[in-house]
C-alpha atoms as a printed R data frame, in Angstrom:
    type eleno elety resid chain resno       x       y       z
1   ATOM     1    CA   UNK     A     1  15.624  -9.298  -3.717
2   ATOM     2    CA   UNK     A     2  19.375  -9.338  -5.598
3   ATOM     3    CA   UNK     A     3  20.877  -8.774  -2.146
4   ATOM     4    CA   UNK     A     4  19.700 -11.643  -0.907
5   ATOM     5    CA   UNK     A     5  20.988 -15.374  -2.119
6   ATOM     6    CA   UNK     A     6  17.812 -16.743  -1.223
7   ATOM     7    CA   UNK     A     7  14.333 -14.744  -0.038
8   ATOM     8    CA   UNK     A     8  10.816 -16.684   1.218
9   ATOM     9    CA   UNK     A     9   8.284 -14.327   0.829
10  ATOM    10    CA   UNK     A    10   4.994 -15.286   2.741
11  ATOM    11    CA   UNK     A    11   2.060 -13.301   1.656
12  ATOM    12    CA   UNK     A    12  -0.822 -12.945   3.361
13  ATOM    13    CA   UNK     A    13  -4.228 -11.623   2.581
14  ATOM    14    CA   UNK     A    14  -6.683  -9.787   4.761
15  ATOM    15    CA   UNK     A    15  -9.493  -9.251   2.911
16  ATOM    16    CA   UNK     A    16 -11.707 -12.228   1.115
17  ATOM    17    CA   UNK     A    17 -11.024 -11.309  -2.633
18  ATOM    18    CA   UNK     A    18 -12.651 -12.818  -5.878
19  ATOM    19    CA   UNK     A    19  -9.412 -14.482  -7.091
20  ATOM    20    CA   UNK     A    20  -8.697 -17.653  -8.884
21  ATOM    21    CA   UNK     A    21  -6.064 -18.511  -7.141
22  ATOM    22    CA   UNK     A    22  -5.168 -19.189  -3.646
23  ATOM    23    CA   UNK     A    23  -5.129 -16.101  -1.314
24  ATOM    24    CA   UNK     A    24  -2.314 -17.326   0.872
25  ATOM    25    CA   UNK     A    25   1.078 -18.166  -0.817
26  ATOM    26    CA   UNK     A    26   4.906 -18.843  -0.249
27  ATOM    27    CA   UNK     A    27   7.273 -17.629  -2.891
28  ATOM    28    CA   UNK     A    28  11.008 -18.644  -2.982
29  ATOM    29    CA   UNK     A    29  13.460 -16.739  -4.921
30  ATOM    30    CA   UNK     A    30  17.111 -17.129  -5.846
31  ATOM    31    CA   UNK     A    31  19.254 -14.348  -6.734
32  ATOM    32    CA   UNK     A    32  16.333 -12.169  -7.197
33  ATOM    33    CA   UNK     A    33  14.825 -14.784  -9.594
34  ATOM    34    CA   UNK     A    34  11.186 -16.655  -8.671
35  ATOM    35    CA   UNK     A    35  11.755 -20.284  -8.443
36  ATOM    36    CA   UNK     A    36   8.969 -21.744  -6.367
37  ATOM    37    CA   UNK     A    37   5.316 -20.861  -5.447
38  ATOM    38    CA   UNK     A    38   3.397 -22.525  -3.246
39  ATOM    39    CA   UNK     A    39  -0.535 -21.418  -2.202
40  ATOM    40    CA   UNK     A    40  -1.138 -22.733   1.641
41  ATOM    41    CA   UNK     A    41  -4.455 -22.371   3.374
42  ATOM    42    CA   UNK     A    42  -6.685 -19.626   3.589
43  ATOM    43    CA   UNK     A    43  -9.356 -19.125   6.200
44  ATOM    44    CA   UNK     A    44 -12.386 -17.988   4.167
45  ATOM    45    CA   UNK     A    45 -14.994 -15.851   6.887
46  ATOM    46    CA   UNK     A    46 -17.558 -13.965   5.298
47  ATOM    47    CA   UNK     A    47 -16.910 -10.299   4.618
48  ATOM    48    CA   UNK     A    48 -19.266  -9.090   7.620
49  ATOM    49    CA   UNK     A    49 -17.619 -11.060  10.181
50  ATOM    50    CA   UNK     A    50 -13.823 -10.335   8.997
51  ATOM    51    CA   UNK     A    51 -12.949  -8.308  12.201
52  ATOM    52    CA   UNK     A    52 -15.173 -10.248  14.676
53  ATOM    53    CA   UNK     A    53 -12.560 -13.174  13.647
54  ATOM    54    CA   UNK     A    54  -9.228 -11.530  13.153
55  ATOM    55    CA   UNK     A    55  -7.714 -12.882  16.002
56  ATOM    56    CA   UNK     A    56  -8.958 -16.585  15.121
57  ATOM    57    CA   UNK     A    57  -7.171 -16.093  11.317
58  ATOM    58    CA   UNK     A    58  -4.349 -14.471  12.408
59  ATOM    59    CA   UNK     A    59  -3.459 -17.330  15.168
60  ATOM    60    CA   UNK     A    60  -4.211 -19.910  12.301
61  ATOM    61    CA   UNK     A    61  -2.031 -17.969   9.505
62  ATOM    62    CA   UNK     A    62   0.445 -17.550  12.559
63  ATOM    63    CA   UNK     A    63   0.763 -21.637  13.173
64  ATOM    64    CA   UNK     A    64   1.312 -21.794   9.457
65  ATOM    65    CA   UNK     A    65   3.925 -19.175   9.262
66  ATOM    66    CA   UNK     A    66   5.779 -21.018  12.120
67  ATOM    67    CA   UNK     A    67   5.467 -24.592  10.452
68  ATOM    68    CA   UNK     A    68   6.434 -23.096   6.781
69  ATOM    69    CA   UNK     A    69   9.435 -21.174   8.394
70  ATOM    70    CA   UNK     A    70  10.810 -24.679  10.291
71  ATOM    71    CA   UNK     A    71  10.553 -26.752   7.308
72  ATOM    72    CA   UNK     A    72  12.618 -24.224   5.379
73  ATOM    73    CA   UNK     A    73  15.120 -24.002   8.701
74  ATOM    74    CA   UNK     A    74  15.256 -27.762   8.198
75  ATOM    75    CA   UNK     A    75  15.849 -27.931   4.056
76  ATOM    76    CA   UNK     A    76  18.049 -24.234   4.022
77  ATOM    77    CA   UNK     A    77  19.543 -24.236   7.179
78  ATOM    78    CA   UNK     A    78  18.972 -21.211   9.957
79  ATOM    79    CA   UNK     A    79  17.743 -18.224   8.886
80  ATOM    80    CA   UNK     A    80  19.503 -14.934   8.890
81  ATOM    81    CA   UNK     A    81  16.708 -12.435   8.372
82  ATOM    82    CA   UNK     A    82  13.280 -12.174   9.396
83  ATOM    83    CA   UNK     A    83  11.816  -9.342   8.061
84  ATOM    84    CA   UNK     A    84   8.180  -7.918   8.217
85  ATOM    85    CA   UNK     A    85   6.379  -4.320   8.293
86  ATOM    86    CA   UNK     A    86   3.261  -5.892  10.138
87  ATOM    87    CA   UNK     A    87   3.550  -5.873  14.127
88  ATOM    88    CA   UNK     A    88   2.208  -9.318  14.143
89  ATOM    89    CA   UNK     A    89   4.281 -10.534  11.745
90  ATOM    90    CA   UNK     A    90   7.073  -8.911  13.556
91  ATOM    91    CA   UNK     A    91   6.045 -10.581  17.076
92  ATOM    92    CA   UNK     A    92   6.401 -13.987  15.149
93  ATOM    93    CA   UNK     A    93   9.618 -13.141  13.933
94  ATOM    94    CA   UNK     A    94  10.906 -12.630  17.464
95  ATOM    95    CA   UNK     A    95   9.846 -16.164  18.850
96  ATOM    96    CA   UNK     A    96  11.330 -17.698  15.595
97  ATOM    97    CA   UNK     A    97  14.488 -16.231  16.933
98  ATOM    98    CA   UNK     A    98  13.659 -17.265  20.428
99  ATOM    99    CA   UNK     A    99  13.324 -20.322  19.142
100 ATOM   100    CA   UNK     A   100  16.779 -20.299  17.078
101 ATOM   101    CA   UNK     A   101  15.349 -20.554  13.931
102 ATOM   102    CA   UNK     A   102  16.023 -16.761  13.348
103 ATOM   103    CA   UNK     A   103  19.288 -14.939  13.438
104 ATOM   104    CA   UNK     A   104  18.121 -11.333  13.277
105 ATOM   105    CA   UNK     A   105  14.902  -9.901  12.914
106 ATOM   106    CA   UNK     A   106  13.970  -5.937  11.465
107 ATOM   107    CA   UNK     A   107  10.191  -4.098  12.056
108 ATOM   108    CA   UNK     A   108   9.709  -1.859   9.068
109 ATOM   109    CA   UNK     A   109   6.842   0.456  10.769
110 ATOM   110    CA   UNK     A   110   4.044   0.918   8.109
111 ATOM   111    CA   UNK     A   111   1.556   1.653   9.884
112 ATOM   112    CA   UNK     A   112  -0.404   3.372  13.163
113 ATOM   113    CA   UNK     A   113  -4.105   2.052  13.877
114 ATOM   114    CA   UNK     A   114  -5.521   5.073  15.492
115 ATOM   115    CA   UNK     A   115  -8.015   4.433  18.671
116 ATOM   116    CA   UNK     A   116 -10.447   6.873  17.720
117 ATOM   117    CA   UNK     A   117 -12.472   4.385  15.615
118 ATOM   118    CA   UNK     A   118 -15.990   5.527  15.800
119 ATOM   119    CA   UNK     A   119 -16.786   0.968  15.910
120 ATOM   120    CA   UNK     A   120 -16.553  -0.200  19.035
121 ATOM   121    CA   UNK     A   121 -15.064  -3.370  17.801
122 ATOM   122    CA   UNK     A   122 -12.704  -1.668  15.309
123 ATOM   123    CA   UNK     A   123 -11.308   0.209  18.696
124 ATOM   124    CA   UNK     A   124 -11.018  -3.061  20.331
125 ATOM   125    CA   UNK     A   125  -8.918  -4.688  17.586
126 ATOM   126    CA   UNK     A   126  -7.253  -1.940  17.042
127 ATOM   127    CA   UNK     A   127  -5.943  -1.916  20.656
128 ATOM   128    CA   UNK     A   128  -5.262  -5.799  20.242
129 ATOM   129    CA   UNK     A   129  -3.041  -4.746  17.392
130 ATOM   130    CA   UNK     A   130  -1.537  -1.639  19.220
131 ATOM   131    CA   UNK     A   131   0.085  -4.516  21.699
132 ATOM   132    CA   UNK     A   132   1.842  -6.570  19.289
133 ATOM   133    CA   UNK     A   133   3.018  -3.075  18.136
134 ATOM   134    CA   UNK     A   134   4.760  -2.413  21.446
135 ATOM   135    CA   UNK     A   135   6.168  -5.942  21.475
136 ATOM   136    CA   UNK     A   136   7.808  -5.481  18.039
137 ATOM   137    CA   UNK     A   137   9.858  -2.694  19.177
138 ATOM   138    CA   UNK     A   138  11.905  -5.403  20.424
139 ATOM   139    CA   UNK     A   139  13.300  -6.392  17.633
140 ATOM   140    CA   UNK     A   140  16.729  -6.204  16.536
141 ATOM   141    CA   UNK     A   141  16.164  -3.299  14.372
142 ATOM   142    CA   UNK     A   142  13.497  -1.176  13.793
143 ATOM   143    CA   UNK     A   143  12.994   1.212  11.167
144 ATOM   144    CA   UNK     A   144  10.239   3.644  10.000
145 ATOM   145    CA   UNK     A   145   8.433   4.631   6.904
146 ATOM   146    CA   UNK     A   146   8.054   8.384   7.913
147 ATOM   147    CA   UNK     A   147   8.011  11.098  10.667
148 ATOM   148    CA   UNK     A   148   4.405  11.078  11.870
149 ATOM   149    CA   UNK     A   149   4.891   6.970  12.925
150 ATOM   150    CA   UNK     A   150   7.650   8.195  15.215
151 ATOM   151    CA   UNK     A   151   6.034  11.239  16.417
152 ATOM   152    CA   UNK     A   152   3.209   8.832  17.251
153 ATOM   153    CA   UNK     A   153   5.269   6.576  19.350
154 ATOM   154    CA   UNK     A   154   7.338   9.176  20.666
155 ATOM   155    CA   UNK     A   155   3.674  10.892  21.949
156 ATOM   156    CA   UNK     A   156   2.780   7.370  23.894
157 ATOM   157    CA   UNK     A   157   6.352   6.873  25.373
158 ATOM   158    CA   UNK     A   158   7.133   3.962  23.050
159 ATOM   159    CA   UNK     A   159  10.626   4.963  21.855
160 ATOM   160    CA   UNK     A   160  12.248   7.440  24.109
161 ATOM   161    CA   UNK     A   161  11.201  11.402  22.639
162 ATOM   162    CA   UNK     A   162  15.343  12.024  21.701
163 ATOM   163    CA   UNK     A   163  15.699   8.747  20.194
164 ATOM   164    CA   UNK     A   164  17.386   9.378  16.558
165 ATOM   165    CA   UNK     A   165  15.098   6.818  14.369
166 ATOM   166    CA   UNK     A   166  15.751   5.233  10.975
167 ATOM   167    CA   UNK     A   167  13.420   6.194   8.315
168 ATOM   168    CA   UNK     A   168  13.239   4.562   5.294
169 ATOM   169    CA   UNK     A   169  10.164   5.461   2.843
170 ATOM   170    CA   UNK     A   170   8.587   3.719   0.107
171 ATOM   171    CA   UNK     A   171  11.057   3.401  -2.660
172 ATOM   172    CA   UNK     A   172  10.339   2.770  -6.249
173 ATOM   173    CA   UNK     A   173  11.803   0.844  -9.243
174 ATOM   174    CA   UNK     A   174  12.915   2.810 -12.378
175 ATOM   175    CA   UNK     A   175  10.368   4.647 -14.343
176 ATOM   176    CA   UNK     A   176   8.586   3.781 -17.373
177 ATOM   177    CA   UNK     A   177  10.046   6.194 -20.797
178 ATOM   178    CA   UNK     A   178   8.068   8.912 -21.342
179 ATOM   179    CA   UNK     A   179   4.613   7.740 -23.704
180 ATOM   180    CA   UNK     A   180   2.729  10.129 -25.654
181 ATOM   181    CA   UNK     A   181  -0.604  10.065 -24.652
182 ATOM   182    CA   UNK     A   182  -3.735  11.438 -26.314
183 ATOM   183    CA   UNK     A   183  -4.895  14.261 -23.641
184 ATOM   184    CA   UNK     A   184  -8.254  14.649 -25.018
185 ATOM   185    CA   UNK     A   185  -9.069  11.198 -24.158
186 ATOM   186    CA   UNK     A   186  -8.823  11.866 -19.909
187 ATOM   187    CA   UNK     A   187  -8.090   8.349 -18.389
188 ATOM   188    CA   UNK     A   188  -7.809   8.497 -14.496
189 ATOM   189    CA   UNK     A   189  -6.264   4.978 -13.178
190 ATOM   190    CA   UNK     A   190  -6.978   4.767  -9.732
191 ATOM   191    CA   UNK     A   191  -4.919   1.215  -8.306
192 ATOM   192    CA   UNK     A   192  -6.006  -0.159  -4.519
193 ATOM   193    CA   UNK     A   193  -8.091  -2.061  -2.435
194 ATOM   194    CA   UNK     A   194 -12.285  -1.357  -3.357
195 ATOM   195    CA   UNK     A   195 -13.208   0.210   0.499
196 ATOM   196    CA   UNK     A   196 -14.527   3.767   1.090
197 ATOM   197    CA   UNK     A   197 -11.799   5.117   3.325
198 ATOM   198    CA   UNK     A   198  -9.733   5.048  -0.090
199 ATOM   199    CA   UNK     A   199 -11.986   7.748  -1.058
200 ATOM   200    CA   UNK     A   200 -13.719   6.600  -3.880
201 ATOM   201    CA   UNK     A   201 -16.720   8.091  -3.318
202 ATOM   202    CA   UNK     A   202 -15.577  11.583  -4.175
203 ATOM   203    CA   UNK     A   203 -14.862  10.684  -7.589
204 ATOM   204    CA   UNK     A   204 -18.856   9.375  -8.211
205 ATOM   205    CA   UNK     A   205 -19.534  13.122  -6.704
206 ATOM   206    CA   UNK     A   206 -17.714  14.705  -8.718
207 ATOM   207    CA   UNK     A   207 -18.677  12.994 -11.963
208 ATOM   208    CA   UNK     A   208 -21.574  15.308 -12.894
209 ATOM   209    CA   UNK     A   209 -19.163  17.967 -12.650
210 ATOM   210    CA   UNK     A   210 -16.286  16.330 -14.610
211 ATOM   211    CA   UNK     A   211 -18.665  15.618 -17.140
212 ATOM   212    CA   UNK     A   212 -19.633  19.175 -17.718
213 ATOM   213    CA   UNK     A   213 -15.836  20.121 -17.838
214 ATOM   214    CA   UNK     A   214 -14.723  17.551 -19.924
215 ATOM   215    CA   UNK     A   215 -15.703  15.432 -23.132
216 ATOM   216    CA   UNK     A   216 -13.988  12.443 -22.811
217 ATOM   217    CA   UNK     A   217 -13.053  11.209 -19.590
218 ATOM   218    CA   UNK     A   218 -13.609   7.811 -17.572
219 ATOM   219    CA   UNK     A   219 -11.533   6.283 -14.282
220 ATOM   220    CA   UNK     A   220  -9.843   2.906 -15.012
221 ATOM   221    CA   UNK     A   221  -9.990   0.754 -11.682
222 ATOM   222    CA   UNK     A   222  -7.853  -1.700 -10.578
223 ATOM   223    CA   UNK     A   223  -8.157  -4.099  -7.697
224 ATOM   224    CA   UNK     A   224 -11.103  -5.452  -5.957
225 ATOM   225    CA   UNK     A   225 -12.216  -5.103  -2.299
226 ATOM   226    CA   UNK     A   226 -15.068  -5.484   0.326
227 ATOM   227    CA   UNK     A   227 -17.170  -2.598  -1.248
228 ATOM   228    CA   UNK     A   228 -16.824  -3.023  -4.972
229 ATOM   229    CA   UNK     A   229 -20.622  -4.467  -5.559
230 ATOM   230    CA   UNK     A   230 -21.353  -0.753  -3.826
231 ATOM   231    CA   UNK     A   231 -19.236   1.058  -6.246
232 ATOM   232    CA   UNK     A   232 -20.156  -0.424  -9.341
233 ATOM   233    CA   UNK     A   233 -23.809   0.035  -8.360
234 ATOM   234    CA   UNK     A   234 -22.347   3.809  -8.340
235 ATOM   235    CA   UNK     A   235 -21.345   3.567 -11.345
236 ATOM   236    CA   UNK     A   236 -24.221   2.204 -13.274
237 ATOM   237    CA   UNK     A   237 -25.471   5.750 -12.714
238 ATOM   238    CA   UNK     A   238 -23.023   8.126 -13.335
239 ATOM   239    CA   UNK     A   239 -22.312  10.547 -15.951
240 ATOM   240    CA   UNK     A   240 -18.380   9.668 -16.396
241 ATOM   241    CA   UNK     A   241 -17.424   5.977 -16.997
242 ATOM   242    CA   UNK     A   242 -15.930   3.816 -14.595
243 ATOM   243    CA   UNK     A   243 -14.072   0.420 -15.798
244 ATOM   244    CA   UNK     A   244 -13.501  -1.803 -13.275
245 ATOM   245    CA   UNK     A   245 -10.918  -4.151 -13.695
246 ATOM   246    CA   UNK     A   246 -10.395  -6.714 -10.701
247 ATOM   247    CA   UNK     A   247  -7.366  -8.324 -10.094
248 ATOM   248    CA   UNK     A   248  -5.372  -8.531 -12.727
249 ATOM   249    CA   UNK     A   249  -2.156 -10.104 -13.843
250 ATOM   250    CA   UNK     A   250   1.032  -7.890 -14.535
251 ATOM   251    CA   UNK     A   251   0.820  -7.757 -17.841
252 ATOM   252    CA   UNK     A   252  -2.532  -6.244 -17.847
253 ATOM   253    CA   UNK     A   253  -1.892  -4.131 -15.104
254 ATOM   254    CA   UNK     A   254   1.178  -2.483 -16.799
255 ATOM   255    CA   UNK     A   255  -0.623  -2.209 -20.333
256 ATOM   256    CA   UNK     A   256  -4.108  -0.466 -18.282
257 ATOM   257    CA   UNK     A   257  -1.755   1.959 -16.093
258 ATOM   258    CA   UNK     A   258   0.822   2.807 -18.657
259 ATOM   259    CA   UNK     A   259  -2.374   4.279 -20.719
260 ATOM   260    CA   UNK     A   260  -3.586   6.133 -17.989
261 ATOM   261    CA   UNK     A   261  -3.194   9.862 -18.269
262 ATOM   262    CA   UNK     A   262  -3.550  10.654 -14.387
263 ATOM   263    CA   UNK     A   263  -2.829   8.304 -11.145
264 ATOM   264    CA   UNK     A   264  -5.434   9.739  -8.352
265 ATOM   265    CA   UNK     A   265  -5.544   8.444  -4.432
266 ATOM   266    CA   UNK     A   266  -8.207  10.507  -3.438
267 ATOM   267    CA   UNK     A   267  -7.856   9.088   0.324
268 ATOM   268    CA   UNK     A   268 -10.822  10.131   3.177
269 ATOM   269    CA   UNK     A   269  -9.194  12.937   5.840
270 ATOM   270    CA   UNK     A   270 -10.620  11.414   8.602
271 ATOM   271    CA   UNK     A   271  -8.275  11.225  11.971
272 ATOM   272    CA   UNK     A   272  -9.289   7.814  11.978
273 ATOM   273    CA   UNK     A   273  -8.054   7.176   8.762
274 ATOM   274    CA   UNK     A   274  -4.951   4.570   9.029
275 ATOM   275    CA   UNK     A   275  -3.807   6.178   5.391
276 ATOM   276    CA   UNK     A   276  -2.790   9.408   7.283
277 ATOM   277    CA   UNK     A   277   0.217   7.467   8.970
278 ATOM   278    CA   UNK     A   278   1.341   5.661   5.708
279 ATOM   279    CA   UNK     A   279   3.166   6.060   2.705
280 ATOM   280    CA   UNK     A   280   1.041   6.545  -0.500
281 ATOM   281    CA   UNK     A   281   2.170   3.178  -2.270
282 ATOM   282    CA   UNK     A   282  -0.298   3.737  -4.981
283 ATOM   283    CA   UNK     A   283   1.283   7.304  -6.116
284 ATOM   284    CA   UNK     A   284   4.813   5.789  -6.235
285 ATOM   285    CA   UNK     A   285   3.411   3.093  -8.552
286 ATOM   286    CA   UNK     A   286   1.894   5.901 -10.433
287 ATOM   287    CA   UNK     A   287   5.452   7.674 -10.851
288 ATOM   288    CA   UNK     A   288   7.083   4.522 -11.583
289 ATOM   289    CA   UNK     A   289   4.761   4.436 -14.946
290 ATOM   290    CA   UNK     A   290   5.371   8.060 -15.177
291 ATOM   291    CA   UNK     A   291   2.105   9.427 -14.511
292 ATOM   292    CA   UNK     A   292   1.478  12.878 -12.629
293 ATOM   293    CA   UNK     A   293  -1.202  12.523  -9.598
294 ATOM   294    CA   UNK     A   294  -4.038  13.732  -7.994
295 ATOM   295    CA   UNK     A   295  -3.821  13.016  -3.972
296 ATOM   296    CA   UNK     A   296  -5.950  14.179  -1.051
297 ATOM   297    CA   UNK     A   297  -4.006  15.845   1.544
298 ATOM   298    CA   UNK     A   298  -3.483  13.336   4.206
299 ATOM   299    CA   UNK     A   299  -0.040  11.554   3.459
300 ATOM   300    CA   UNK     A   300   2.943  13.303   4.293
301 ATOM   301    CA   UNK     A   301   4.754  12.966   1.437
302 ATOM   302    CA   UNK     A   302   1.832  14.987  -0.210
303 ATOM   303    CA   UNK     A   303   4.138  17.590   0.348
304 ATOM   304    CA   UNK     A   304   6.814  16.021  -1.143
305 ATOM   305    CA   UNK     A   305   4.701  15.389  -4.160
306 ATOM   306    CA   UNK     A   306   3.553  19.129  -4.436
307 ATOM   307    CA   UNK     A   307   6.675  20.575  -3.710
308 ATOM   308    CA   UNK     A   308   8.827  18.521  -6.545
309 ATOM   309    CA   UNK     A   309   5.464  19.664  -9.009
310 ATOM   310    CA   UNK     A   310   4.918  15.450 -10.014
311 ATOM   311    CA   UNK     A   311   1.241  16.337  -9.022
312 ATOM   312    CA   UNK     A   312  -1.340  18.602  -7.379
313 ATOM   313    CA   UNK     A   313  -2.646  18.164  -3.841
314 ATOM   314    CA   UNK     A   314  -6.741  18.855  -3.467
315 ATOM   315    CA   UNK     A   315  -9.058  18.566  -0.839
316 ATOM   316    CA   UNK     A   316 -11.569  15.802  -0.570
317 ATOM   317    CA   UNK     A   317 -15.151  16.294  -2.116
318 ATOM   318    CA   UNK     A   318 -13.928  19.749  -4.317
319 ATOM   319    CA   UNK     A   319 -15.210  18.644  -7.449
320 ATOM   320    CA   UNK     A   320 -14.304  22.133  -8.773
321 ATOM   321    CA   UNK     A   321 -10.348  21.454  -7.167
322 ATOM   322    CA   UNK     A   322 -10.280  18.491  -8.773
323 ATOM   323    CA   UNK     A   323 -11.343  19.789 -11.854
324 ATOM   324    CA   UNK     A   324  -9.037  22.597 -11.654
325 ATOM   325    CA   UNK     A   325  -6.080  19.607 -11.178
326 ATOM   326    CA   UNK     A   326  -6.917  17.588 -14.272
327 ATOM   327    CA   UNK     A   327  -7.055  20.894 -16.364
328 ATOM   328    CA   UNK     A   328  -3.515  22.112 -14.769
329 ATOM   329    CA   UNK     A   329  -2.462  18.490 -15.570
330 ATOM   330    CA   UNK     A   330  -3.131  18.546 -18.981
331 ATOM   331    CA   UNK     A   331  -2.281  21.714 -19.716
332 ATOM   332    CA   UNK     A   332   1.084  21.366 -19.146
333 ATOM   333    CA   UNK     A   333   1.986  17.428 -19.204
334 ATOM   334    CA   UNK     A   334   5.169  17.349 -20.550
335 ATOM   335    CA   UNK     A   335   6.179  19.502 -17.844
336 ATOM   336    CA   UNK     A   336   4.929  16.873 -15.310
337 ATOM   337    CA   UNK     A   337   6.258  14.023 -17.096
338 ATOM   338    CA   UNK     A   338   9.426  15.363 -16.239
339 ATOM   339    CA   UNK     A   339   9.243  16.354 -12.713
340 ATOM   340    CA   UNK     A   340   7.599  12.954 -12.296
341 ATOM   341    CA   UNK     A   341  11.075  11.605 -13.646
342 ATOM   342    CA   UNK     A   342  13.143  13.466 -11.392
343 ATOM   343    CA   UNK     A   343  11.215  12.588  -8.498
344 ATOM   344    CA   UNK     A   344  11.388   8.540  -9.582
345 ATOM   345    CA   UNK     A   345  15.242   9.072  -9.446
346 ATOM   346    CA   UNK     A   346  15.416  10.847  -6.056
347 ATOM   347    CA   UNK     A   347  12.906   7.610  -4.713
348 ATOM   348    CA   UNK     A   348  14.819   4.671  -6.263
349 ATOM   349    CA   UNK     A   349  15.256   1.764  -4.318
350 ATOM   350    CA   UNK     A   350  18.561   0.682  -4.745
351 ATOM   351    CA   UNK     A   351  19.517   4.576  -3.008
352 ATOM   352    CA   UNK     A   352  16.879   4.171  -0.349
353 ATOM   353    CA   UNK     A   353  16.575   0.613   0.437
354 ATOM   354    CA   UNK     A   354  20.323  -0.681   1.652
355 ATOM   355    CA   UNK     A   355  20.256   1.713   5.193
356 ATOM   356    CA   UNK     A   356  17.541  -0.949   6.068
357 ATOM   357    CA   UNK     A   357  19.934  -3.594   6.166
358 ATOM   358    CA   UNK     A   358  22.915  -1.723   6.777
């Protein structure tokens, strides 16, 4: 945000969340400071028709993005950067600038919906999505979070198979110090939106086996979702305690994480999975507050993660691996806490974020 004199962040939720406040907002900052927030309209459709009406929200929050970006052409003056890692999003962006309200626009590639969606209607808007995809190759620059979205592309003849690609990954902001933690009292935070493909499930699996491993230990969630009334049903019946927080504010979420003595994304391996084109966002929050992770193999910077020894990789559903990780954890934390340290520094953002703009 500092390199910018002046950023208008639209955010944009997908799922309907118990919040207080509005889902939909504008934010306006100045030099990197927040001086404006404004909540806009959100279309509220009940959970089980969300996909069925995608394309109806995403046309409305479309007309609104278009509306809120000419009234801040009109008070600011053109706009030199639209920037978005959502193909949609990006699409828009490109007929802002068709429209001259936009001097430049840049696709940060986050994602890959794969086809193979055992829904028939997931598979359709998937392939809806896969088109505004193609479309937001054409803008002005285009850069990606990791290998596998450009192998991908490069597979369906998007981007030409020698084209040399810009990859930028998920950076992070400096790390919390080091906090002494009590390591008898095991607290898992797990951070993310409440669905099953983010693997929650194994964890209520495993619990009768954690329990028999370990005296004290419980998994503090944060975040809320469409299945959270089916995981805390889980969890009225499990051996190991589960807290569920919600959404919180930042002040609670920094004081809940920071006591955490493990980060885990314990992410479904499916093929279908969208995670296994991403960027684990949730383990490089989990570094920035200095905590060593647990994470299912499907992310490539898994490897990354195992290699630099800031965590242990596992499979999903091995209670007994996962058991084996917390113990190795413990065992030898400090030694973690560093290597999570090192691997913050290597990950900073103000090293990996300026060949975006460059």
């Amino acid at each position: 945000l500092e390199k910018f004199d002046r950023v208008v962040l639209f955010s944009i939720a997908f799922h309907t969340l118990k919040f207080k406040q509005g889902m939909n907002k504008i934010s306006i900052y100045e030099k990197g400071e927040l001086v404006s927030e404004e909540h806009w309209v959100y279309m509220k459709i009940p959970q089980s028709l969300v996909l069925i009406f995608i394309p109806v929200r995403s046309l409305f929050n479309a007309l609104q993005i278009i509306y809120k970006t000419i009234q801040t052409a009109m008070k600011y003056g053109s706009i030199d950067l639209f920037f978005s890692v959502n193909a949609f999003t990006s699409t828009i962006g490109i007929f802002l600038k068709k429209l001259g309200l936009v001097k430049k626009t840049i696709f940060w590639v986050w994602d890959y919906y794969p086809l193979n969606h055992p829904s028939l209607v997931v598979r359709i808007m998937r392939w809806m999505y896969w088109q505004f995809d193609k479309l937001s190759t054409y803008s002005d620059r285009v850069v990606y979070l990791n290998k596998r979205l450009v192998g991908v592309r490069k597979q369906v003849g998007l981007i030409p198979k020698k084209e040399r690609c810009i990859l930028v990954p998920i950076a992070m902001g400096k790390a919390l110090p080091i906090k002494k933690k009590n390591l008898k009292q095991i607290k898992l935070g797990f951070i993310g939106v409440l669905k099953r493909s983010q693997g929650l499930d194994m964890l209520f699996d495993s619990a009768s086996t954690l329990a028999r491993n370990f005296k004290n230990i419980s998994f503090e969630i944060i975040g809320a979702g469409p299945d959270e009334k089916y995981f805390k049903n889980r969890a009225k019946n499990s051996q190991v305690k589960f807290n569920f927080y919600g959404l919180v504010t930042d002040r609670e979420f920094k004081s809940i994480l920071y006591n955490c003595t493990i980060g885990i994304a314990p992410y479904t391996p499916e093929d279908s999975n969208v995670s296994r084109y991403g960027d684990p966002g949730k383990i490089k929050r989990y570094l920035e507050f200095n905590l060593p992770s647990i994470i299912t193999n499907v992310f490539e910077f898994s490897n990354e993660l195992k290699k630099r020894k800031a965590g242990i990789v596992i499979n999903y559903n091995d209670a007994a691996g996962l058991t084996k990780a917390i113990r190795e954890i413990v065992g030898n934390y400090k030694s973690y806490n560093r290597n999570v340290l090192k691997l913050n520094k290597s990950f900073y953002y103000q090293k990996i974020y300026p060949k975006m703009f460059d």
